[in-house]
CSV table of C-alpha atoms in Angstrom, one decimal:
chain,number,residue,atom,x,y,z
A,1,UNK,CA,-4.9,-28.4,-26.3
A,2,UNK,CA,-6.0,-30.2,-23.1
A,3,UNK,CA,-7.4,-27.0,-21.2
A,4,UNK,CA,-9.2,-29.0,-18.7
A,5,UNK,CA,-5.9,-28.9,-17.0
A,6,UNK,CA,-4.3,-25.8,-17.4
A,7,UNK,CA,-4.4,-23.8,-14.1
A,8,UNK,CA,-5.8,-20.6,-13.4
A,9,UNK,CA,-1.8,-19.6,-12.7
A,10,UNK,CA,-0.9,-20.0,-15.9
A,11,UNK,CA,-3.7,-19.0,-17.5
A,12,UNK,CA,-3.3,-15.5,-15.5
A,13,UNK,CA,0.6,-15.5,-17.0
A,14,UNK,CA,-0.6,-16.0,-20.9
A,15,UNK,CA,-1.3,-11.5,-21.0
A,16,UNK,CA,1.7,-11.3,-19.8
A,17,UNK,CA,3.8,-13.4,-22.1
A,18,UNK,CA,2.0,-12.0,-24.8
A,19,UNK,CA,2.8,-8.3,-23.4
A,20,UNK,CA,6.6,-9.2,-23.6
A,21,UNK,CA,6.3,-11.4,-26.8
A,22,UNK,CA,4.2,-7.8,-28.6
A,23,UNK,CA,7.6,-5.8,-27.4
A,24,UNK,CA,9.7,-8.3,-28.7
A,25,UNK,CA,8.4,-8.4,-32.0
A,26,UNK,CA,7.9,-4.9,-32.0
A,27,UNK,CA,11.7,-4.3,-31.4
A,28,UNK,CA,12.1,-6.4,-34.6
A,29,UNK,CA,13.4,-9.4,-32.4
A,30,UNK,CA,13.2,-13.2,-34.3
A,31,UNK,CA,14.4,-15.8,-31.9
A,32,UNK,CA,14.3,-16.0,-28.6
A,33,UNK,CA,15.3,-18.8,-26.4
A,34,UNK,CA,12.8,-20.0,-22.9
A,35,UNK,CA,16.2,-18.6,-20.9
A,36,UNK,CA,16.9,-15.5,-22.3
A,37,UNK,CA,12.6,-15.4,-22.1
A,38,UNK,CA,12.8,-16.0,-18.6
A,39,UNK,CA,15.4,-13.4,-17.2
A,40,UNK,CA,13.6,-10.7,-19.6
A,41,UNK,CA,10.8,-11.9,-17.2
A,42,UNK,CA,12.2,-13.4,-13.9
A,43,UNK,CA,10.8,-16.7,-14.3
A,44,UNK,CA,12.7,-19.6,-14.9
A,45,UNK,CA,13.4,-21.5,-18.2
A,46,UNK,CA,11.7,-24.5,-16.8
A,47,UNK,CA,8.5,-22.8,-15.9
A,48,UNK,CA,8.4,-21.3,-19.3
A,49,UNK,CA,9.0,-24.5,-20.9
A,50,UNK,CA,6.2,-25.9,-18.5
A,51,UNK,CA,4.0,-23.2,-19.3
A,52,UNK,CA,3.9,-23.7,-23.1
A,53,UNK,CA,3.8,-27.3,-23.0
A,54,UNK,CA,0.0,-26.5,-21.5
A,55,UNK,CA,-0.7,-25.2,-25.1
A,56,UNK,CA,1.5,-28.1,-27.0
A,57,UNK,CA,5.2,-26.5,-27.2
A,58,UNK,CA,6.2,-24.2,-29.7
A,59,UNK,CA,9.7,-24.6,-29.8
A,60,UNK,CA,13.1,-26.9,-31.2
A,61,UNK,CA,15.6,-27.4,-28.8
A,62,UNK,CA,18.7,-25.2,-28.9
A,63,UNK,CA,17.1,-23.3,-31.5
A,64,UNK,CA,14.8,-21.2,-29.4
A,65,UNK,CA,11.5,-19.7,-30.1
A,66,UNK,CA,10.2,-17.8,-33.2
A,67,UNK,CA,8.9,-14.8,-31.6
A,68,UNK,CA,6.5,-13.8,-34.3
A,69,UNK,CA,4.9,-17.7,-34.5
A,70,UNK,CA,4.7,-17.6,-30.6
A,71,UNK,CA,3.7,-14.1,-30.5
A,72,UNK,CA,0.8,-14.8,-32.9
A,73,UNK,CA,-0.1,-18.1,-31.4
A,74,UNK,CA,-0.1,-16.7,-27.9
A,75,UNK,CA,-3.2,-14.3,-29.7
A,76,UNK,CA,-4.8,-17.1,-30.6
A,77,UNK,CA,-4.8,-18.8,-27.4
A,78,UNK,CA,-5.8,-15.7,-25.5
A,79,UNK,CA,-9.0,-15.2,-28.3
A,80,UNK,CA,-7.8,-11.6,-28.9
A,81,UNK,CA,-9.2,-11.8,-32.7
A,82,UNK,CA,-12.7,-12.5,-30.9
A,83,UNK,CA,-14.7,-9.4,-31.5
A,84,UNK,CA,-17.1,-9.9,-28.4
A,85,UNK,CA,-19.7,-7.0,-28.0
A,86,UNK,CA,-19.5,-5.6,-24.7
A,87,UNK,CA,-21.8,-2.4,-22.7
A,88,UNK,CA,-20.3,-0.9,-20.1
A,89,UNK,CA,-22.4,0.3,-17.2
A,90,UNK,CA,-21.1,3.3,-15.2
A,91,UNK,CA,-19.8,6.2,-17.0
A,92,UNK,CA,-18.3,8.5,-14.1
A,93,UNK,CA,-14.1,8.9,-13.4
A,94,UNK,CA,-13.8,5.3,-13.6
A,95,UNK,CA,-15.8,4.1,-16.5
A,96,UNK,CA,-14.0,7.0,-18.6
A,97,UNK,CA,-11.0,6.3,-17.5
A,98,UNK,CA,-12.0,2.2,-19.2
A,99,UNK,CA,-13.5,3.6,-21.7
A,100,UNK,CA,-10.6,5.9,-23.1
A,101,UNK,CA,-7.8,4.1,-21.6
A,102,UNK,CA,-8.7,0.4,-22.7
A,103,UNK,CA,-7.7,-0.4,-26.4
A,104,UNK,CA,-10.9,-2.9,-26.6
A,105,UNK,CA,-10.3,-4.4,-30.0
A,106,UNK,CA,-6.5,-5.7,-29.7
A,107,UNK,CA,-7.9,-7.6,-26.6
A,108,UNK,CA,-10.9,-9.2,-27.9
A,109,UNK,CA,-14.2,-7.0,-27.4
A,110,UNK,CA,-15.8,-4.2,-29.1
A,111,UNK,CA,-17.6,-1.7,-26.8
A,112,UNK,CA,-21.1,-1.6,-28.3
A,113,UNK,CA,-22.8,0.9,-25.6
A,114,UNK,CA,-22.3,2.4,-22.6
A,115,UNK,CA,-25.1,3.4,-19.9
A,116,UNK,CA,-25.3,5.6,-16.8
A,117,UNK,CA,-28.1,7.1,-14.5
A,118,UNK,CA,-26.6,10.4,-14.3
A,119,UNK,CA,-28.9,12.8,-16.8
A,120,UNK,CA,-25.9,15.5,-17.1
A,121,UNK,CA,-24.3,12.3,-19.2
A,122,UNK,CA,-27.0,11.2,-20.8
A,123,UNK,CA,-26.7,11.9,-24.4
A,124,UNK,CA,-23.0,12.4,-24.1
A,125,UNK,CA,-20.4,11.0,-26.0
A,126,UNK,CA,-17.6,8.4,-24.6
A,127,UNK,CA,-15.3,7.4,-27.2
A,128,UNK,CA,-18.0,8.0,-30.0
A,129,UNK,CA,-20.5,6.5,-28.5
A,130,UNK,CA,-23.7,8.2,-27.1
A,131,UNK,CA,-23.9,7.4,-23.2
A,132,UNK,CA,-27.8,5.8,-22.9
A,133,UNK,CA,-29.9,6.2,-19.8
A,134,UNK,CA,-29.3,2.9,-17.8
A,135,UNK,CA,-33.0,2.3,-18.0
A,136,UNK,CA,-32.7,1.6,-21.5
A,137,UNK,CA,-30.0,-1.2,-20.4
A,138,UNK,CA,-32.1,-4.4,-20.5
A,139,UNK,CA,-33.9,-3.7,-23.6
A,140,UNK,CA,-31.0,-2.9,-25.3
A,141,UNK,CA,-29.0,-6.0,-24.5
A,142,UNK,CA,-31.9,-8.0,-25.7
A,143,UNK,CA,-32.0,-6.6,-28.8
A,144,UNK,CA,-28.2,-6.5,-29.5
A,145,UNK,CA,-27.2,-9.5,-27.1
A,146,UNK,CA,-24.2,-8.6,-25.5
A,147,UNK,CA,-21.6,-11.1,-24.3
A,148,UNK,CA,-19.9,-9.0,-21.7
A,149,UNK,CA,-20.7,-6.4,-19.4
A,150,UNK,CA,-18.0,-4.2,-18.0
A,151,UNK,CA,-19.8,-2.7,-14.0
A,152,UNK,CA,-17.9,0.6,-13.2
A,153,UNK,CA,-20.0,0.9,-10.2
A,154,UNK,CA,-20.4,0.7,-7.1
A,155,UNK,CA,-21.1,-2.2,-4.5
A,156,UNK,CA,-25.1,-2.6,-4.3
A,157,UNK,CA,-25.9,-0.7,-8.0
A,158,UNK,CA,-23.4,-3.1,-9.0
A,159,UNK,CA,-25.5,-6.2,-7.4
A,160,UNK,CA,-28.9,-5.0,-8.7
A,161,UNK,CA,-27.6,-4.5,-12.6
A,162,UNK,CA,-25.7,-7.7,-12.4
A,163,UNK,CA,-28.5,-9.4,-11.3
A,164,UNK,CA,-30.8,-7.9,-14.1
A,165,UNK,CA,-28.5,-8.6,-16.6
A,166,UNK,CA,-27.7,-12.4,-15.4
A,167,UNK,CA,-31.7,-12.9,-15.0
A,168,UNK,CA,-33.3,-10.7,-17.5
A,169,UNK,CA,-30.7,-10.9,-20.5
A,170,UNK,CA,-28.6,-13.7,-19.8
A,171,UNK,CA,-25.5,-11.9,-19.8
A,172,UNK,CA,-22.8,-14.8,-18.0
A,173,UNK,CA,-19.5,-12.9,-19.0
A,174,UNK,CA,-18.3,-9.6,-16.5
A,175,UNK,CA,-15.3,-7.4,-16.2
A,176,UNK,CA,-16.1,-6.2,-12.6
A,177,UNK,CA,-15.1,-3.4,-11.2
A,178,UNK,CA,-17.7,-3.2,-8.5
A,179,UNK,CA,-17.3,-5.1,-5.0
A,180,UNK,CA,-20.0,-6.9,-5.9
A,181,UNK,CA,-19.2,-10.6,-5.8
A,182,UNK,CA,-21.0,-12.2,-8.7
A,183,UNK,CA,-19.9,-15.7,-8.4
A,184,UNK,CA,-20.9,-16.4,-4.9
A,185,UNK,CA,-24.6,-16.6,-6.1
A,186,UNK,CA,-23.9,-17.9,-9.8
A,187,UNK,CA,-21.6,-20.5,-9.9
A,188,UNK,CA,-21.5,-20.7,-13.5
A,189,UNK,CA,-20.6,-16.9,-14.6
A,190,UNK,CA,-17.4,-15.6,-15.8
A,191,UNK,CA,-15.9,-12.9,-13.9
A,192,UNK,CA,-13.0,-10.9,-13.7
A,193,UNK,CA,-12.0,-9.0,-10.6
A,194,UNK,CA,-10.2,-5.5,-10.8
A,195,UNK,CA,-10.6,-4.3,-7.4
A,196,UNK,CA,-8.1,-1.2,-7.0
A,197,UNK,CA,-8.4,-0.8,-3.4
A,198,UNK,CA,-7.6,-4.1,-2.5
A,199,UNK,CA,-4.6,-3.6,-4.5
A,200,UNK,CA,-3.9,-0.8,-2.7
A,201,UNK,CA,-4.3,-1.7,0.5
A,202,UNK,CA,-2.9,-5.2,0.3
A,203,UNK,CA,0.2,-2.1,-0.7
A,204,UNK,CA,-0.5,-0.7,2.3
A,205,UNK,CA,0.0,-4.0,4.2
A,206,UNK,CA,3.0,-4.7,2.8
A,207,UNK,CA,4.8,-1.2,3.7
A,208,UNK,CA,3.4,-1.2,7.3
A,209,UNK,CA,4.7,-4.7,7.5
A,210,UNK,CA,7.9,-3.8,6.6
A,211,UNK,CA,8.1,-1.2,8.8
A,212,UNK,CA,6.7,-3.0,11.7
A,213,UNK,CA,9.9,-6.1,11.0
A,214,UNK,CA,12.0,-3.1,10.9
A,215,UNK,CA,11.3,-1.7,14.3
A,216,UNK,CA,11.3,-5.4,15.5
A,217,UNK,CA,14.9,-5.6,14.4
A,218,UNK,CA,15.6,-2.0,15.8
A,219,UNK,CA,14.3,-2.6,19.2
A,220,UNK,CA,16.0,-6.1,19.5
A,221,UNK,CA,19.6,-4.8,18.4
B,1,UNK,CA,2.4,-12.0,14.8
B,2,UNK,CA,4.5,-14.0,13.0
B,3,UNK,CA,4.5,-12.4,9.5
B,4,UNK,CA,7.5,-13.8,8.2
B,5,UNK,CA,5.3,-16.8,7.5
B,6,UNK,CA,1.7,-15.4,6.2
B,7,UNK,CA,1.8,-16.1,2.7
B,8,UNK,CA,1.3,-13.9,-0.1
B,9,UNK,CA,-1.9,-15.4,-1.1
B,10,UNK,CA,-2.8,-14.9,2.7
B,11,UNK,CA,-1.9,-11.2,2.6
B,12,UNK,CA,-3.9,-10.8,-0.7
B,13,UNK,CA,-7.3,-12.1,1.1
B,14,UNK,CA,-7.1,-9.1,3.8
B,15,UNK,CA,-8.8,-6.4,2.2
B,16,UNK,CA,-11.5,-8.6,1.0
B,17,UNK,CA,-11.5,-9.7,4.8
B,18,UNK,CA,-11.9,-5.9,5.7
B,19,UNK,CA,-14.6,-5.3,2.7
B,20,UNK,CA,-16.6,-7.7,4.1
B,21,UNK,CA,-16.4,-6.9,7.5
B,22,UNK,CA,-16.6,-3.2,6.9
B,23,UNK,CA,-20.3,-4.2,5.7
B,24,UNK,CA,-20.9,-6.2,8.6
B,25,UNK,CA,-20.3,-3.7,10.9
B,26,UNK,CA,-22.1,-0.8,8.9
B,27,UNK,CA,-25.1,-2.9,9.2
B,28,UNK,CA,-24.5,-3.3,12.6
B,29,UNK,CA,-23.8,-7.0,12.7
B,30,UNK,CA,-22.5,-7.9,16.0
B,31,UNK,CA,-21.1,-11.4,15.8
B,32,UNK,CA,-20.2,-13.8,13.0
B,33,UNK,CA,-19.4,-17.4,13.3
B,34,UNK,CA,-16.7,-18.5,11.1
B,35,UNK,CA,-18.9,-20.9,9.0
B,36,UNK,CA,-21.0,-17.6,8.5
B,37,UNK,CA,-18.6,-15.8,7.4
B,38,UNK,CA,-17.0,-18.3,5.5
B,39,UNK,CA,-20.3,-19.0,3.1
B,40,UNK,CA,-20.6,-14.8,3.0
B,41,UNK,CA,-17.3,-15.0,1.6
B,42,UNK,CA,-17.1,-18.4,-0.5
B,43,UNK,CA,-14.6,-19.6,1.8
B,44,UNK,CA,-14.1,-22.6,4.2
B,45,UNK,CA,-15.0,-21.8,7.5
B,46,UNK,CA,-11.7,-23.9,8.5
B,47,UNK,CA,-9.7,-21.9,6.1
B,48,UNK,CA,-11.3,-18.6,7.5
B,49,UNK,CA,-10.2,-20.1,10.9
B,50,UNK,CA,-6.8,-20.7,9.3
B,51,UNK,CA,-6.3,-17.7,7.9
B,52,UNK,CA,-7.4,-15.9,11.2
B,53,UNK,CA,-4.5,-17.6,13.3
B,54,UNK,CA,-1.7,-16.4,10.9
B,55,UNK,CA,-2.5,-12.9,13.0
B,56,UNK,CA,-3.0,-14.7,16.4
B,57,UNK,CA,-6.7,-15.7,16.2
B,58,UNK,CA,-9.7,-13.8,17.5
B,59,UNK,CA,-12.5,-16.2,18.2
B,60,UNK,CA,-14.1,-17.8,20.8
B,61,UNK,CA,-14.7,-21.3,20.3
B,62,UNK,CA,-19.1,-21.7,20.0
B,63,UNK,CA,-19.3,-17.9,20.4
B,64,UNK,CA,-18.1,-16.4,16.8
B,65,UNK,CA,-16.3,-13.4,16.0
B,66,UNK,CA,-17.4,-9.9,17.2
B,67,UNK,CA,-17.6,-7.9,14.3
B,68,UNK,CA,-16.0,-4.7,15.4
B,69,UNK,CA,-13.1,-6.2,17.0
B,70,UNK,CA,-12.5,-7.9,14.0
B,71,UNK,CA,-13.3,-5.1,11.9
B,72,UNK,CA,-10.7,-3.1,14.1
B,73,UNK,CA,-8.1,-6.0,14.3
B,74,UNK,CA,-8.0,-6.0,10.2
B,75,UNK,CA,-7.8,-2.1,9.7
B,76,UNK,CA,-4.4,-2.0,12.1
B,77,UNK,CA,-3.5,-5.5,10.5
B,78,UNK,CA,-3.3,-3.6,7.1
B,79,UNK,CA,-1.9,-0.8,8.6
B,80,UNK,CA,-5.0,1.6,7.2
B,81,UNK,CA,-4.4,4.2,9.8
B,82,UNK,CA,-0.8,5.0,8.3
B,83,UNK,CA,-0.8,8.2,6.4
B,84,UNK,CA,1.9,7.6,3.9
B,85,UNK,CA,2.7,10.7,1.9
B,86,UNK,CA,2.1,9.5,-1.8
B,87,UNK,CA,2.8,11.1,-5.0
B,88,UNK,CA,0.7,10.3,-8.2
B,89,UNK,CA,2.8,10.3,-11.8
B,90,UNK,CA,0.1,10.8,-14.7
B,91,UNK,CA,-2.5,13.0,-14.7
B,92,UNK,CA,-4.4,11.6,-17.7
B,93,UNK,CA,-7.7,9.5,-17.6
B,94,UNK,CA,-6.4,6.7,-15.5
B,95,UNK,CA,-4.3,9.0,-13.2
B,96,UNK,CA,-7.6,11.6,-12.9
B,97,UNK,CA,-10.3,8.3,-12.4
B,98,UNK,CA,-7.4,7.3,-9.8
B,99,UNK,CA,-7.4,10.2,-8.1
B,100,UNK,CA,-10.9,11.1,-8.0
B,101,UNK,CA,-12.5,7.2,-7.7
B,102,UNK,CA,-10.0,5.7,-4.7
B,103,UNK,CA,-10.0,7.4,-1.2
B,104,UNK,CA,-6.6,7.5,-0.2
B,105,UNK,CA,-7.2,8.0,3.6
B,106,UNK,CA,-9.2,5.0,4.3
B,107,UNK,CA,-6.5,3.4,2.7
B,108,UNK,CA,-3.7,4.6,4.7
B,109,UNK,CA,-2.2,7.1,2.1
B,110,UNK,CA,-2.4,10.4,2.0
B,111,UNK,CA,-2.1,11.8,-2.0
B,112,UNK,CA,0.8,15.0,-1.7
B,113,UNK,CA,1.5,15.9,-4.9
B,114,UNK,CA,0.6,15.3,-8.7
B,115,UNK,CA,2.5,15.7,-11.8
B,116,UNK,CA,2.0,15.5,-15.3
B,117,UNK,CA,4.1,17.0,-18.4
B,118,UNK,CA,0.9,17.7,-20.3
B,119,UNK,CA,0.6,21.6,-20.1
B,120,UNK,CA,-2.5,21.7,-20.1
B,121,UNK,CA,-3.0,19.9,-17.5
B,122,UNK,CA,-0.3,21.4,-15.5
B,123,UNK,CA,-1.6,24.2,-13.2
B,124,UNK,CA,-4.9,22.9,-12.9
B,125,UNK,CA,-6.4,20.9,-9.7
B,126,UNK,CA,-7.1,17.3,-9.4
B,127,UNK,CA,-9.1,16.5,-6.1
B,128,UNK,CA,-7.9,19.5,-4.5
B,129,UNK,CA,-4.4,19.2,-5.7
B,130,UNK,CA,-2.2,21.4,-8.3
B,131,UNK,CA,-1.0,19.6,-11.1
B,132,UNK,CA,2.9,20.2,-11.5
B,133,UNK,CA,5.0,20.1,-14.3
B,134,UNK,CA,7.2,16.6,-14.6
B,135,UNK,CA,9.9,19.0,-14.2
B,136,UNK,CA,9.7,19.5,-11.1
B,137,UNK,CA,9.3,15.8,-9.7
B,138,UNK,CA,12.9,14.8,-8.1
B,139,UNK,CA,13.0,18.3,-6.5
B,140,UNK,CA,9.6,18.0,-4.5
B,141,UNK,CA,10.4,14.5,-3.6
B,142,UNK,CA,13.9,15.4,-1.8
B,143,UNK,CA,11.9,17.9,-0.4
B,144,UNK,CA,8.9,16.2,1.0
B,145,UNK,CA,10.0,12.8,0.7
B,146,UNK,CA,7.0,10.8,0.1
B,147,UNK,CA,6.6,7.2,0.9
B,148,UNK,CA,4.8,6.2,-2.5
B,149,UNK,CA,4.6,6.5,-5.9
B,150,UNK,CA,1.7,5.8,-8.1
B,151,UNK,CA,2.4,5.2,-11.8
B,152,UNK,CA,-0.5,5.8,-14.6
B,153,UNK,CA,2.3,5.6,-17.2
B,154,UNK,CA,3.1,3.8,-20.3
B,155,UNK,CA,5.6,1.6,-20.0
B,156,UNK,CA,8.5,3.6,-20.7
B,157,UNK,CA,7.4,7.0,-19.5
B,158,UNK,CA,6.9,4.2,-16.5
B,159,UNK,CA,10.3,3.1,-16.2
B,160,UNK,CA,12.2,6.3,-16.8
B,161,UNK,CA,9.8,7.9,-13.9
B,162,UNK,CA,10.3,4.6,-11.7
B,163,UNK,CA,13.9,4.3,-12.3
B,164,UNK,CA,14.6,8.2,-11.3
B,165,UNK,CA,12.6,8.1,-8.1
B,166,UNK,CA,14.6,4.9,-7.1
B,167,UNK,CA,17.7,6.0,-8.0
B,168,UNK,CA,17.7,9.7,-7.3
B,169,UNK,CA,15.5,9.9,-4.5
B,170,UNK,CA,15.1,6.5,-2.9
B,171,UNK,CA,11.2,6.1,-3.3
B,172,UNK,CA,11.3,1.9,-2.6
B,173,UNK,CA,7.0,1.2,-2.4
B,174,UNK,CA,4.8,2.1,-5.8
B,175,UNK,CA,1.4,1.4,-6.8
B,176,UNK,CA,2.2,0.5,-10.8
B,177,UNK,CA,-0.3,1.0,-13.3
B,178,UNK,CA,2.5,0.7,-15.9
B,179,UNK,CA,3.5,-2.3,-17.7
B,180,UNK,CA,7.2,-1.6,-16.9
B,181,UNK,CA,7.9,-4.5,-14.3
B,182,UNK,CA,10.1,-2.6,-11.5
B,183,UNK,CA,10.7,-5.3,-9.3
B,184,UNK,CA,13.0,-7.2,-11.8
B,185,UNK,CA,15.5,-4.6,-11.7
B,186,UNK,CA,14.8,-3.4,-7.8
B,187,UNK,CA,14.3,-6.5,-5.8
B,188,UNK,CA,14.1,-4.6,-2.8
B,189,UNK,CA,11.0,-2.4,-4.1
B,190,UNK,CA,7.5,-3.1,-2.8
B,191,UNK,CA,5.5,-2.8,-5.8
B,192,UNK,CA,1.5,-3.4,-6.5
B,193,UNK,CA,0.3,-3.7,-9.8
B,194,UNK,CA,-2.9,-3.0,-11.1
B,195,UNK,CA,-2.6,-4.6,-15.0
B,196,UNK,CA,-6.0,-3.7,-16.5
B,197,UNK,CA,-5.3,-4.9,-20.0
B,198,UNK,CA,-4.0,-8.5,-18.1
B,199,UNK,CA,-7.0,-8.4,-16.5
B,200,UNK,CA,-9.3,-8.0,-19.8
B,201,UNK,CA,-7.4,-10.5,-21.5
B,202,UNK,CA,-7.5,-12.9,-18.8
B,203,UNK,CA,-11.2,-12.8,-19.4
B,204,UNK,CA,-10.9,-13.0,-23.3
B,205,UNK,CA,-9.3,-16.3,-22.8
B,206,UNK,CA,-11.5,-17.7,-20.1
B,207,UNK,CA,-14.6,-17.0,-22.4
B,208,UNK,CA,-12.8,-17.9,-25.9
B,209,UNK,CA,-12.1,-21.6,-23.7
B,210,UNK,CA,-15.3,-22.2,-22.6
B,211,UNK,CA,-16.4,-21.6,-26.5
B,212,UNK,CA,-13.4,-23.8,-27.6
B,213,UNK,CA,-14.9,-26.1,-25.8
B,214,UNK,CA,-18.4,-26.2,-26.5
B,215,UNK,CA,-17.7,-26.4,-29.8
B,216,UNK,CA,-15.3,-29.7,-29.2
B,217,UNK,CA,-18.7,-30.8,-27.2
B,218,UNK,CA,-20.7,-30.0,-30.0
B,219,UNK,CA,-18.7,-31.4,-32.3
B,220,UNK,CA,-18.5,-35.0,-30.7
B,221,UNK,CA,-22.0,-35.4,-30.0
């Protein structure tokens, strides 16, 4: 595998193929050829082709794809069998909704603690594990070395425990649900975005657009 | 404006746009250059300038961008003052951390209605709201005709909700938490995704690559 040169497009496809490859082999399905892939997906055979040629080609021509091998292999790619250990910070509506929502282990992490600043949660239980006061945060991650950290917070307490956790622990690995943008300051840190607003107002956007071409055609007919 | 030409990837940097000049002007910050903005932002001033002209431009050569106008430009650009009667499918922890965690009126929507088939669920309030009965879905929607739907569904709870509203009462825009991919059915639907798991497993692969290789660095040395 030469993942020097895989782009970050087709890295951010590999969930997904492995989302329709799971159903697939769920629904008791063996072969399955990059066409019949693609329409299930509404890409094209090429790109699929492309696409696993990045990770060295899995399948024989006219002969299609084993769904299981690729299913399997596309796990292996992605590191699900990983077991990283992972706090999350933030346990209000959004961190519960992670928490309980987020099957952890089939994708690779194991929650191993979760911390909040709010004392009515303190001591609470999220998915059997005991909500700790955030100032417990930094000592705990140096004892039990996290590799992720999950921020369900928002914008500046989202800044101030990144940064504590990037200086102080060493932590290099988010899943960011804050605005905060780690990456403009360190360069080197892995982050991944999910910014909900921005999804739904890039929504919004694209309705009001369509509305506004709309009464553009209307006015001109 | 042109719009049939701003690209998606264009269209997906406005709300970050807005975030940051939402900031700027809450900490009363008159004017911005673009090169100011730009290293804010980890941007190119030139691509900032770029970016800018797809909606007609708004600087002054040597004299920077005034913030509010800016500010103001961007929030009509997405079309944030719209109030677009929305309807949110699945009352559960993501629906509930949804509901509670985004505001909808900054946003340009306005949440109508909210239905779940859990009953327990069904009857009590959610941000003000009584939670209906499933049941009752298609029947408030011909009546009150709402412009969006939000899915926090499994996929096929997703896709038999999805595939009802489009069919039976026309609903064409949704905000899809699901995994059921509506738009390869519905060309003509507007859909935003929010794919939390992708997300996660995105950021699986990204750390189980850097370890791959480290280890191929180790290894060689």
């Amino acid at each position: 595998m030469k993942n020097d040169r895989i782009s970050m497009s087709v890295i951010r496809r590999l969930p997904r193929y492995y989302r329709f490859l799971s159903e697939l082999n769920a629904n008791s399905i063996k072969r399955i050829s990059s066409s019949e892939l693609a329409s299930r997906m509404g890409l094209t055979a090429s790109q699929i082709r492309q696409d696993l040629n990045c990770f060295g080609g899995f399948g024989q021509q006219g002969y299609g794809y084993s769904v299981e091998q690729l299913y399997e292999s596309f796990g292996n790619i992605l590191g699900i069998h990983n077991c990283y250990p992972t706090v999350l910070i933030g346990a209000g509506n959004l961190g519960r909704a992670v928490a309980s929502h987020i099957s952890f282990e089939s994708k690779g992490f194991k929650l191993v603690g979760i911390f909040d600043n709010n004392p009515q949660l303190i001591g609470t239980k999220l998915k059997g594990i005991e909500i700790q006061s955030s100032d417990n945060l930094v000592d705990f991650c140096k004892e039990n070395i996290p590799k992720v950290a999950i921020l369900c917070l928002p914008r500046d307490s989202g800044e101030n425990v990144a940064e504590k956790l990037i200086n102080e622990v060493g932590i290099k690995c988010f899943w960011n649900f804050s605005h905060y943008d780690i990456t403009l300051k360190h360069k080197d840190v892995i982050m991944e975005n999910v910014h909900m607003s921005d999804s739904l107002m890039t929504l919004c956007y694209r309705i009001t657009d369509e509305e506004r071409a709309k009464n553009a055609t209307d006015e001109t007919e």
